[in-house]
Amino acid sequence: MASHFFFLCLLVFFFFFFSSSSFVSATSSSQDTKETSEHKYPFIRRASTFSSSSSSSSSSSPSYGGKSSTSSGGYDYIIIGGGTAGCPLATTLSQHFNVLLLERGGVPFDNFNVSYMQNFHISLADNSSNSAAQLFISTDGVFNSRAKVLGGGTCINAGFYTRASSSYVKRAGWDPKLVNESYPWVEKQIVQRPKLAPWQKAVRDALLDVGVSPFNGFTFDHKYGTKVGGTIFEENGRRHTAAELLASANPLNLDVLIHATVQKITFNTTGKRPKAVGVIFKDENGKQHEAFLSKRRGSEMIVSSGAIGSPQLLLLSGIGPKQDLKKLNIPLIYDNKYVGEGMQDNPMNTIFVPLKNHVEQSLIQTVGITKKGVYIEASSGFGQAEDSIHCHHGLASAEIGQLSTVPPKRRTQEAIQAYKDRKQDLPFEAFKGGFILEKIAAPKSKGQLKLIDTNVDNNPAVTFNYFSHPQDLRRCVEGIQIMESLIKSAHFMNNTGCDEETTQKLLNMSVKANINLIPKQTNDTKSLEQFCKDTVITIWHYHGGCHVGKVVNHDYRVLGVDRLRVIDGSTFRISPGTNPQATVMMMGRYMGIKILKGRLGRGAKIV
């Protein structure tokens, strides 16, 4: 009956979204001000404090309370997106040039949903207007999230920190010496060595038992075998984020606007090639503003809005497939059919392992890196109270969220009640346990991103085409087989509460579990291939849409236009390492140094 554990993916979605009975509301305007002053980031202000010049000339100077706008007019760099790449990039560039960083969300500081590991799932469940996470559902029917906060994905992720492999660095064409200087710059400021939780130890030992070896101990490096990686969580559970890297910035050269939603990039089209000159953005009150680049040689617009936001913004600004833009009446700046193409998400499938006793909360600390192209990770302890699985979180709740894409006329009370009844049948002991997760590395399946409308606040249509390539499906099955071996190991058998009756009850319900919106094709527990398709969820490592060689060149300059780059995970063809956040932060620092040395000379002093 052990093979039936493969169906214990039940309630993964609850684990990430619905396990707590309440969440802390996003901070108010006065709290934003208090937080930024308390944390000594005087350059962070609300977008409504920005006052644009009435002139549309690119030589106009922003009238703003900060000190970074130059007397010659405009900013040397405008960075769109204060996320995982944008924060280290802005910090680095501010050492020698004036920088405007625009972030559509608020600040993470002292937001308890963001700041503490125990609220990880609550932060994702928060669907308020000021939430740090924005729910989106791919056309495949898989629930997902994109960050909407200063610090980006580092504010809402599971915290695991691990570098890309040396072969990845080589394929990317990066300078290994500079890469190995840029990672430590991040690590010294926000990365910790974790105190290994009991569940993580059990998974570590079980991985070694089943042959995922050698044991590489604690390391940031990407190595085959089993290892313990870094974390951005302190021992007490407090989260560090990329936003804290801004503390290393030159405060005289940096303006950071929060709640600044960029609607489009503006171009001068009178020359041979379109040239980026500014941005139009709206503040938290909906008022529009325009900021401009300086006329100084080398000034640039840099998009760091993530794998969803960056291709979306290029399209809204007129860079993309001509016919698609024409349908939405978007003026064409440059016809590029590859914008939004090559979208990929690493599929995840999971097994929930009920335990006899309470288990300490933990997010990703241990990982098994196999040569089969599958990574095994684990988390535990997020079932907090007997009534927590019955809570209501509005549109993203267990009752309603699963039906959120169903037309209202079909969203019947009977359907909602049936869903609630299935939840209530789940034995409470199932929540005293942990998850074993498998991620498919470098999936072959690809999709695309398309605009639905011209409202930047709305999610575009994103398709990942999970398991459309047979190799991905084979890897998923191999990963499930590894997880089956883990569960059979002595490290689990003596601690689980899964007797034959409990296991069978979970199995019977798992085929009806609404962890995604994908129609279930079979109840055949022997079909691991179908199980992979039916129970796929995300691990939030989506990437692509602005690939190198297709949308940007090897210096990340956007093809066909001047003074515009994209620097973030949308340029990746493969998600680096077992988890990408380390490499995305490194990339921000790395490219900041590259840009500075390009303008100032290789001997420029950069700290």
XYZ file of C-alpha atoms in Angstrom:
607
model
C 0.000 0.000 0.000
C 3.048 2.265 0.273
C 2.779 3.103 -3.401
C -0.516 4.811 -2.651
C 1.349 7.578 -0.885
C 1.834 9.073 -4.314
C -1.691 10.382 -4.095
C -1.074 12.234 -0.841
C -0.691 15.576 -2.537
C -3.994 16.467 -0.920
C -4.242 19.978 0.488
C -0.944 21.310 -0.771
C -2.855 24.354 -1.856
C -4.258 24.643 1.671
C -0.733 24.424 3.027
C 0.416 27.392 0.991
C -2.754 29.464 1.170
C -5.305 28.481 3.763
C -3.785 27.080 6.949
C -4.409 29.967 9.290
C -7.583 31.557 10.532
C -6.539 35.175 10.014
C -3.931 37.414 8.486
C -2.408 40.734 9.417
C -3.576 43.554 7.161
C -1.119 45.427 4.969
C 0.410 48.510 6.483
C -1.239 51.895 6.154
C 0.192 55.096 4.753
C 1.343 56.324 8.152
C 2.907 52.962 8.903
C 4.812 53.073 5.593
C 6.360 56.378 6.667
C 7.141 55.088 10.135
C 8.731 51.908 8.811
C 10.988 53.575 6.288
C 12.244 56.142 8.807
C 12.747 53.536 11.517
C 14.769 51.390 9.148
C 16.816 54.347 7.951
C 15.779 54.327 4.339
C 15.089 58.051 3.940
C 15.062 57.741 0.150
C 11.907 55.575 0.174
C 8.765 57.598 -0.391
C 5.249 57.125 -1.641
C 4.703 57.767 -5.336
C 2.221 60.550 -4.593
C 5.109 62.714 -3.328
C 6.555 62.855 -6.844
C 5.721 65.929 -8.908
C 6.354 65.712 -12.657
C 7.327 68.653 -14.789
C 4.552 69.771 -17.072
C 6.917 69.601 -20.035
C 7.156 66.391 -22.041
C 10.751 67.103 -23.060
C 13.329 64.543 -22.024
C 15.429 67.391 -20.680
C 12.821 68.207 -18.053
C 13.947 67.804 -14.478
C 11.735 65.950 -11.999
C 10.559 68.195 -9.193
C 11.017 65.872 -6.266
C 12.108 66.073 -2.687
C 15.028 63.702 -3.170
C 18.592 64.794 -3.904
C 19.351 62.454 -6.776
C 17.805 64.303 -9.722
C 20.503 66.251 -11.531
C 20.421 69.901 -12.495
C 20.816 68.857 -16.137
C 17.448 67.110 -15.887
C 16.327 63.543 -15.354
C 17.883 60.434 -13.878
C 20.906 58.497 -15.064
C 19.006 55.267 -14.434
C 15.328 54.524 -13.997
C 14.738 50.986 -12.743
C 11.231 49.593 -13.077
C 10.662 47.005 -10.376
C 12.159 47.050 -6.886
C 12.336 43.294 -6.566
C 14.906 40.540 -6.265
C 17.111 41.981 -9.038
C 16.022 45.626 -8.895
C 17.115 46.321 -5.311
C 20.755 45.150 -5.622
C 20.957 46.775 -9.065
C 19.741 50.152 -7.799
C 22.019 49.953 -4.770
C 25.078 49.308 -6.916
C 24.357 51.932 -9.565
C 23.672 54.577 -6.904
C 27.326 54.551 -5.882
C 28.210 56.699 -8.896
C 24.979 57.778 -10.612
C 21.537 59.091 -9.737
C 18.877 56.385 -9.754
C 15.093 56.287 -9.590
C 13.648 52.949 -8.484
C 9.923 52.451 -9.080
C 8.067 49.728 -7.156
C 4.354 49.048 -7.575
C 3.987 47.597 -4.070
C 4.664 48.826 -0.557
C 7.502 48.150 1.869
C 8.064 44.797 3.607
C 9.488 46.160 6.837
C 7.467 45.210 9.927
C 4.722 43.673 7.829
C 4.249 40.561 9.943
C 2.799 38.604 7.042
C 6.109 39.081 5.231
C 8.580 39.300 8.081
C 8.067 35.966 9.830
C 8.272 32.427 8.555
C 5.217 31.265 10.470
C 3.108 33.650 8.362
C 4.491 32.481 5.023
C 1.214 30.898 3.974
C -0.842 33.788 5.352
C 1.026 36.296 3.212
C 0.132 34.320 0.100
C -3.495 34.074 1.214
C -3.793 37.832 1.622
C -5.598 39.089 -1.469
C -6.188 42.652 -0.248
C -5.243 45.599 -2.445
C -2.065 46.187 -0.420
C -0.991 42.557 -0.300
C 2.631 41.611 -0.951
C 1.432 38.894 -3.351
C -0.821 39.021 -6.394
C -2.661 35.820 -7.238
C -2.700 34.688 -10.831
C -3.960 31.491 -12.379
C -2.234 30.206 -15.495
C -4.389 29.090 -18.386
C -3.255 25.568 -17.461
C -5.386 25.896 -14.318
C -2.537 26.167 -11.785
C -2.648 28.722 -8.976
C 0.393 30.970 -8.721
C 1.614 34.238 -7.196
C 3.680 37.204 -8.302
C 5.283 39.571 -5.821
C 3.959 43.086 -5.305
C 6.283 44.573 -2.699
C 9.703 46.184 -2.369
C 12.073 43.209 -2.252
C 9.985 41.200 -4.706
C 9.917 37.430 -4.466
C 12.334 37.405 -1.514
C 9.398 38.701 0.570
C 6.971 35.862 -0.184
C 9.128 32.828 -0.961
C 10.248 29.853 1.140
C 13.623 31.463 1.832
C 16.004 28.846 0.413
C 19.324 30.251 -0.819
C 21.594 28.292 -3.148
C 23.855 29.361 -5.993
C 23.756 28.372 -9.639
C 26.140 25.680 -10.835
C 29.429 26.596 -12.495
C 28.121 25.104 -15.739
C 25.098 27.419 -15.565
C 27.384 30.434 -15.131
C 29.403 29.310 -18.139
C 26.311 28.839 -20.316
C 25.065 32.290 -19.326
C 28.333 33.822 -20.501
C 28.966 35.493 -17.150
C 32.424 36.346 -15.819
C 33.048 33.660 -13.137
C 35.306 35.948 -11.090
C 32.714 38.697 -10.909
C 29.967 36.165 -10.203
C 31.972 34.817 -7.261
C 32.370 38.359 -5.943
C 28.705 39.235 -6.383
C 27.191 36.285 -4.515
C 29.098 37.018 -1.255
C 28.010 40.675 -1.416
C 24.430 39.432 -1.069
C 25.226 36.681 1.436
C 27.046 38.904 3.925
C 23.993 41.107 4.228
C 20.922 38.875 4.303
C 21.765 35.141 4.225
C 22.019 32.764 7.212
C 23.066 29.210 7.912
C 19.866 27.476 9.044
C 19.349 25.588 12.261
C 18.134 22.322 10.820
C 14.586 21.401 11.861
C 13.804 17.768 12.831
C 11.764 17.199 9.648
C 14.625 18.507 7.537
C 17.042 16.148 9.302
C 14.732 13.205 8.644
C 14.501 14.076 4.956
C 18.276 14.547 4.774
C 18.947 11.140 6.306
C 16.296 9.455 4.177
C 17.736 10.966 0.994
C 21.124 9.496 1.846
C 19.526 6.143 2.664
C 17.959 5.926 -0.802
C 21.173 6.863 -2.593
C 20.935 10.602 -3.216
C 24.569 11.019 -2.257
C 27.156 12.121 -1.325
C 26.282 14.336 1.614
C 27.766 17.738 0.838
C 26.988 19.270 4.219
C 26.101 22.955 4.444
C 26.992 24.758 1.244
C 25.719 27.457 -1.079
C 27.153 25.551 -4.040
C 25.059 23.482 -6.420
C 26.357 19.891 -6.157
C 24.882 16.501 -6.949
C 23.834 14.686 -3.800
C 22.198 15.872 -0.596
C 22.992 19.174 1.051
C 21.798 21.843 3.442
C 21.523 25.266 1.794
C 21.367 28.807 3.081
C 18.272 30.687 4.153
C 17.134 34.294 4.384
C 15.320 33.440 7.645
C 16.980 33.995 11.002
C 16.770 31.284 13.655
C 13.789 33.071 15.240
C 11.975 32.988 11.896
C 12.494 36.628 10.917
C 12.835 37.068 7.167
C 15.479 39.156 5.432
C 14.696 40.454 1.950
C 16.369 42.051 -1.051
C 14.916 45.380 0.116
C 17.496 45.392 2.920
C 20.260 45.523 0.319
C 19.174 49.131 -0.263
C 20.830 49.982 3.044
C 24.155 49.779 1.169
C 23.065 52.402 -1.371
C 24.328 55.978 -1.594
C 21.299 57.794 -0.118
C 22.185 61.014 -1.955
C 21.919 59.279 -5.328
C 18.811 57.162 -4.874
C 15.078 57.847 -4.952
C 12.752 54.908 -4.314
C 9.053 55.372 -4.999
C 6.660 52.777 -3.587
C 3.104 52.272 -4.862
C 4.405 53.506 -8.219
C 2.812 51.401 -10.961
C 4.525 51.915 -14.307
C 2.034 51.905 -17.148
C 4.436 52.207 -20.048
C 7.897 53.274 -21.180
C 8.014 56.319 -23.441
C 10.255 56.584 -26.512
C 11.698 59.182 -28.821
C 11.021 57.774 -32.296
C 12.471 60.593 -34.425
C 15.866 58.929 -34.909
C 16.947 55.771 -36.705
C 16.045 53.641 -33.681
C 13.498 54.227 -30.932
C 15.155 55.563 -27.791
C 13.724 55.188 -24.280
C 13.287 58.601 -22.663
C 10.938 58.138 -19.721
C 8.142 56.313 -17.960
C 4.535 57.039 -17.184
C 3.403 55.703 -13.812
C 0.485 56.158 -11.451
C 0.672 56.661 -7.705
C -1.379 55.058 -4.942
C -4.186 57.550 -5.576
C -4.367 56.792 -9.292
C -2.741 60.066 -10.354
C -0.391 59.841 -13.331
C 3.227 61.038 -13.310
C 6.079 61.017 -15.788
C 9.766 60.618 -15.007
C 12.564 61.163 -17.499
C 16.031 59.905 -18.210
C 18.905 62.348 -18.268
C 20.351 63.308 -21.662
C 23.755 62.267 -20.377
C 25.411 59.610 -22.489
C 24.924 56.185 -20.974
C 21.643 56.926 -19.183
C 19.286 53.949 -19.383
C 15.903 52.557 -18.521
C 16.127 49.111 -16.881
C 13.143 46.796 -16.528
C 13.392 44.434 -13.539
C 9.730 43.573 -13.119
C 10.049 39.795 -13.098
C 9.095 37.019 -15.477
C 5.481 38.201 -15.649
C 5.914 41.967 -15.308
C 8.845 42.515 -17.678
C 7.379 40.994 -20.852
C 4.011 42.489 -19.917
C 5.529 45.986 -19.698
C 7.449 45.626 -22.972
C 4.211 44.674 -24.700
C 2.285 47.551 -23.123
C 5.076 49.880 -24.280
C 4.835 48.733 -27.895
C 7.610 46.144 -28.101
C 6.277 42.773 -29.195
C 4.392 40.949 -31.955
C 2.930 43.532 -34.325
C -0.399 41.807 -34.849
C -0.994 41.206 -31.137
C -0.298 44.854 -30.321
C -2.525 46.053 -33.147
C -5.502 44.138 -31.730
C -5.182 46.141 -28.513
C -4.481 49.448 -30.289
C -0.999 49.687 -28.784
C 1.264 51.854 -30.966
C 4.119 49.748 -32.339
C 7.639 50.717 -31.257
C 9.452 47.557 -32.393
C 8.068 44.350 -33.886
C 9.488 41.374 -31.976
C 7.528 38.126 -32.072
C 9.557 36.621 -29.216
C 8.386 38.923 -26.411
C 6.362 36.731 -24.049
C 7.506 33.495 -25.690
C 9.387 30.673 -23.973
C 7.579 30.966 -20.647
C 8.407 28.055 -18.353
C 7.500 27.005 -14.839
C 9.192 24.185 -12.981
C 6.334 21.812 -12.150
C 6.050 20.564 -8.599
C 4.257 17.551 -7.218
C 4.134 16.711 -3.555
C 3.366 14.071 -0.958
C 1.889 14.930 2.420
C 3.180 12.717 5.234
C 1.004 12.654 8.387
C 2.944 12.325 11.644
C 1.922 11.013 15.060
C 3.178 14.062 16.951
C 3.489 17.793 16.490
C 6.252 18.759 14.071
C 8.229 21.987 14.124
C 7.553 24.440 11.325
C 10.174 24.517 8.611
C 10.492 25.684 5.042
C 13.129 24.539 2.562
C 16.482 23.758 4.206
C 17.507 20.361 2.806
C 17.655 19.440 -0.864
C 18.468 16.298 -2.811
C 19.968 17.149 -6.204
C 19.652 14.061 -8.383
C 21.221 13.300 -11.742
C 17.760 12.411 -13.036
C 16.890 16.111 -13.340
C 14.701 16.060 -10.227
C 15.231 18.012 -6.994
C 13.720 16.797 -3.722
C 12.888 19.337 -0.998
C 10.689 19.443 2.108
C 8.635 21.590 4.458
C 6.655 20.911 7.611
C 4.358 22.008 10.399
C 1.909 24.440 8.851
C -1.309 22.890 10.197
C -1.694 25.091 13.252
C -5.156 24.567 14.669
C -8.034 22.148 14.395
C -10.295 24.755 12.803
C -7.642 26.369 10.630
C -8.584 24.342 7.558
C -12.094 25.784 7.667
C -11.125 29.455 7.594
C -12.266 31.962 5.021
C -9.870 34.217 3.092
C -12.249 35.939 0.709
C -11.734 35.363 -2.993
C -8.564 33.341 -2.344
C -10.210 31.154 0.277
C -10.559 27.409 0.236
C -14.309 27.848 -0.257
C -14.247 30.444 -3.010
C -10.734 30.651 -4.421
C -10.909 27.319 -6.187
C -13.957 28.574 -8.067
C -12.620 32.038 -8.819
C -12.231 31.463 -12.554
C -15.593 29.773 -12.962
C -18.303 32.050 -14.400
C -20.541 33.338 -11.568
C -23.655 31.574 -12.882
C -21.881 28.231 -12.484
C -20.412 29.107 -9.081
C -23.346 27.565 -7.259
C -23.860 27.272 -3.517
C -24.126 23.519 -4.035
C -20.644 23.440 -5.593
C -19.187 25.507 -2.767
C -20.863 23.379 -0.093
C -19.636 20.157 -1.713
C -16.128 21.521 -1.640
C -16.406 22.469 2.048
C -17.812 19.053 2.893
C -14.843 17.321 1.317
C -12.493 19.457 3.422
C -14.321 18.650 6.619
C -13.924 14.936 5.973
C -10.169 15.215 6.157
C -8.873 13.756 9.454
C -7.241 16.428 11.592
C -4.184 14.251 12.220
C -3.211 14.669 8.579
C -2.203 18.236 9.335
C 0.373 17.118 11.895
C 3.033 16.421 9.348
C 5.176 17.587 6.511
C 5.483 17.725 2.770
C 8.035 16.154 0.464
C 8.294 18.096 -2.756
C 9.727 17.253 -6.136
C 10.709 19.911 -8.668
C 11.495 19.121 -12.292
C 14.734 20.887 -13.220
C 15.081 22.487 -16.665
C 11.676 21.462 -18.026
C 11.368 21.066 -21.776
C 7.729 22.180 -21.840
C 7.267 25.800 -22.882
C 4.428 28.275 -23.106
C 3.787 31.949 -23.643
C 2.481 35.185 -22.155
C -0.168 37.282 -23.922
C -1.856 40.530 -22.975
C -5.559 40.307 -22.192
C -6.003 44.081 -22.115
C -3.966 47.263 -21.652
C -4.514 47.551 -17.879
C -1.158 46.934 -16.213
C -2.911 45.990 -12.959
C -4.494 42.957 -14.617
C -2.583 39.733 -15.017
C -1.742 38.766 -18.586
C -2.725 35.321 -19.880
C 0.147 32.988 -18.997
C 0.430 29.409 -20.254
C 3.165 27.011 -19.143
C 2.011 23.797 -20.865
C 3.072 21.573 -17.973
C 4.198 18.076 -19.026
C 3.562 18.723 -22.705
C 7.058 17.352 -23.323
C 7.380 13.615 -22.555
C 10.773 14.032 -20.876
C 9.226 16.192 -18.151
C 6.632 13.521 -17.469
C 9.285 10.801 -17.216
C 11.232 12.895 -14.744
C 8.128 13.495 -12.654
C 7.492 9.764 -12.371
C 11.127 9.176 -11.388
C 10.796 11.856 -8.735
C 7.682 10.278 -7.288
C 9.479 6.944 -7.145
C 12.280 8.576 -5.159
C 9.718 10.057 -2.755
C 8.119 6.635 -2.362
C 11.484 5.267 -1.317
C 11.886 8.091 1.192
C 8.552 7.320 2.814
C 9.462 3.635 3.099
C 12.684 4.479 4.917
C 13.014 3.893 8.640
C 13.308 7.630 9.276
C 9.638 7.987 8.347
C 7.950 4.680 9.117
C 8.441 5.009 12.877
C 7.063 8.543 13.016
C 4.094 8.636 10.654
C 0.512 8.273 11.737
C -0.529 6.658 8.471
C -2.029 3.283 9.193
C -3.866 1.417 6.443
C -7.242 2.993 7.229
C -6.000 6.579 7.424
C -3.951 6.211 4.272
C -6.866 4.791 2.319
C -9.177 7.567 3.501
C -6.720 10.195 2.329
C -6.318 8.417 -0.978
C -10.042 8.279 -1.598
C -10.348 12.016 -1.053
C -7.188 12.963 -2.932
C -8.733 12.249 -6.309
C -11.309 14.968 -5.539
C -8.869 17.458 -4.020
C -9.078 20.874 -5.661
C -5.406 21.791 -5.539
C -5.677 23.173 -9.066
C -8.338 23.771 -11.717
C -7.197 20.911 -13.936
C -9.973 18.373 -14.626
C -9.061 15.028 -13.099
C -8.737 12.351 -15.771
C -8.486 9.169 -13.786
C -8.818 7.535 -10.385
C -6.279 4.897 -11.363
C -3.680 4.915 -8.596
C -1.290 2.936 -10.781
C -0.945 5.708 -13.366
C 1.834 7.887 -12.037
C 1.963 9.764 -15.329
C -1.655 10.817 -14.967
C -1.098 11.597 -11.307
C 1.669 14.026 -12.310
C -0.653 15.810 -14.720
C -3.630 15.893 -12.378
C -1.796 17.138 -9.290
C 0.764 19.565 -10.724
C 1.282 22.791 -8.803
C 3.925 25.499 -8.961
C 7.088 26.043 -6.975
C 7.091 29.709 -8.091
C 10.222 29.411 -10.210
C 8.636 30.561 -13.456
C 10.928 32.333 -15.910
C 11.307 33.374 -19.538
C 9.491 35.805 -21.780
C 12.514 38.024 -22.537
C 15.134 35.485 -23.586
C 18.731 36.399 -24.391
C 19.214 36.329 -28.159
C 15.482 36.725 -28.764
C 14.425 39.832 -26.833
C 17.689 41.065 -25.300
C 21.346 40.667 -26.234
C 24.070 39.253 -23.973
C 24.368 42.607 -22.201
C 20.600 42.468 -21.589
C 19.927 45.422 -23.912
C 16.534 45.159 -25.583
C 16.918 44.412 -29.282
C 15.797 47.050 -31.753
C 15.713 50.013 -29.362
C 18.234 52.135 -27.468
C 18.695 52.943 -23.777
C 16.610 50.010 -22.543
C 17.606 46.784 -20.760
C 15.841 43.918 -19.021
C 17.664 42.473 -16.014
C 15.794 39.727 -14.148
C 14.593 36.122 -14.394
C 12.549 36.797 -17.520
C 15.832 36.465 -19.438
C 16.526 32.946 -18.088
C 16.064 29.852 -20.255
C 16.595 27.634 -17.201
C 15.881 28.416 -13.558
C 19.309 28.478 -11.845
C 20.234 26.128 -9.023
C 17.527 24.410 -7.038
C 16.013 27.828 -6.223
C 16.617 31.007 -8.240
C 16.557 33.864 -5.727
C 20.300 33.759 -4.983
C 21.191 34.054 -8.654
C 18.623 36.773 -9.387
C 20.027 38.916 -6.543
C 23.559 38.137 -7.700
C 22.562 39.153 -11.219
C 21.403 42.560 -9.997
C 24.715 43.186 -8.284
C 26.722 41.657 -11.158
C 25.076 43.760 -13.855
C 25.302 46.880 -11.716
C 29.068 46.448 -11.547
C 29.289 45.632 -15.256
C 27.351 48.773 -16.153
C 29.451 50.979 -13.851
C 32.711 49.630 -15.215
C 31.434 50.117 -18.744
C 30.829 53.800 -18.061
C 33.664 54.580 -15.657
C 36.382 52.170 -16.737
C 37.501 48.867 -15.295
C 39.467 50.600 -12.566
C 36.392 52.246 -11.051
C 36.137 51.807 -7.289
C 32.956 49.905 -6.409
C 32.207 48.778 -2.872
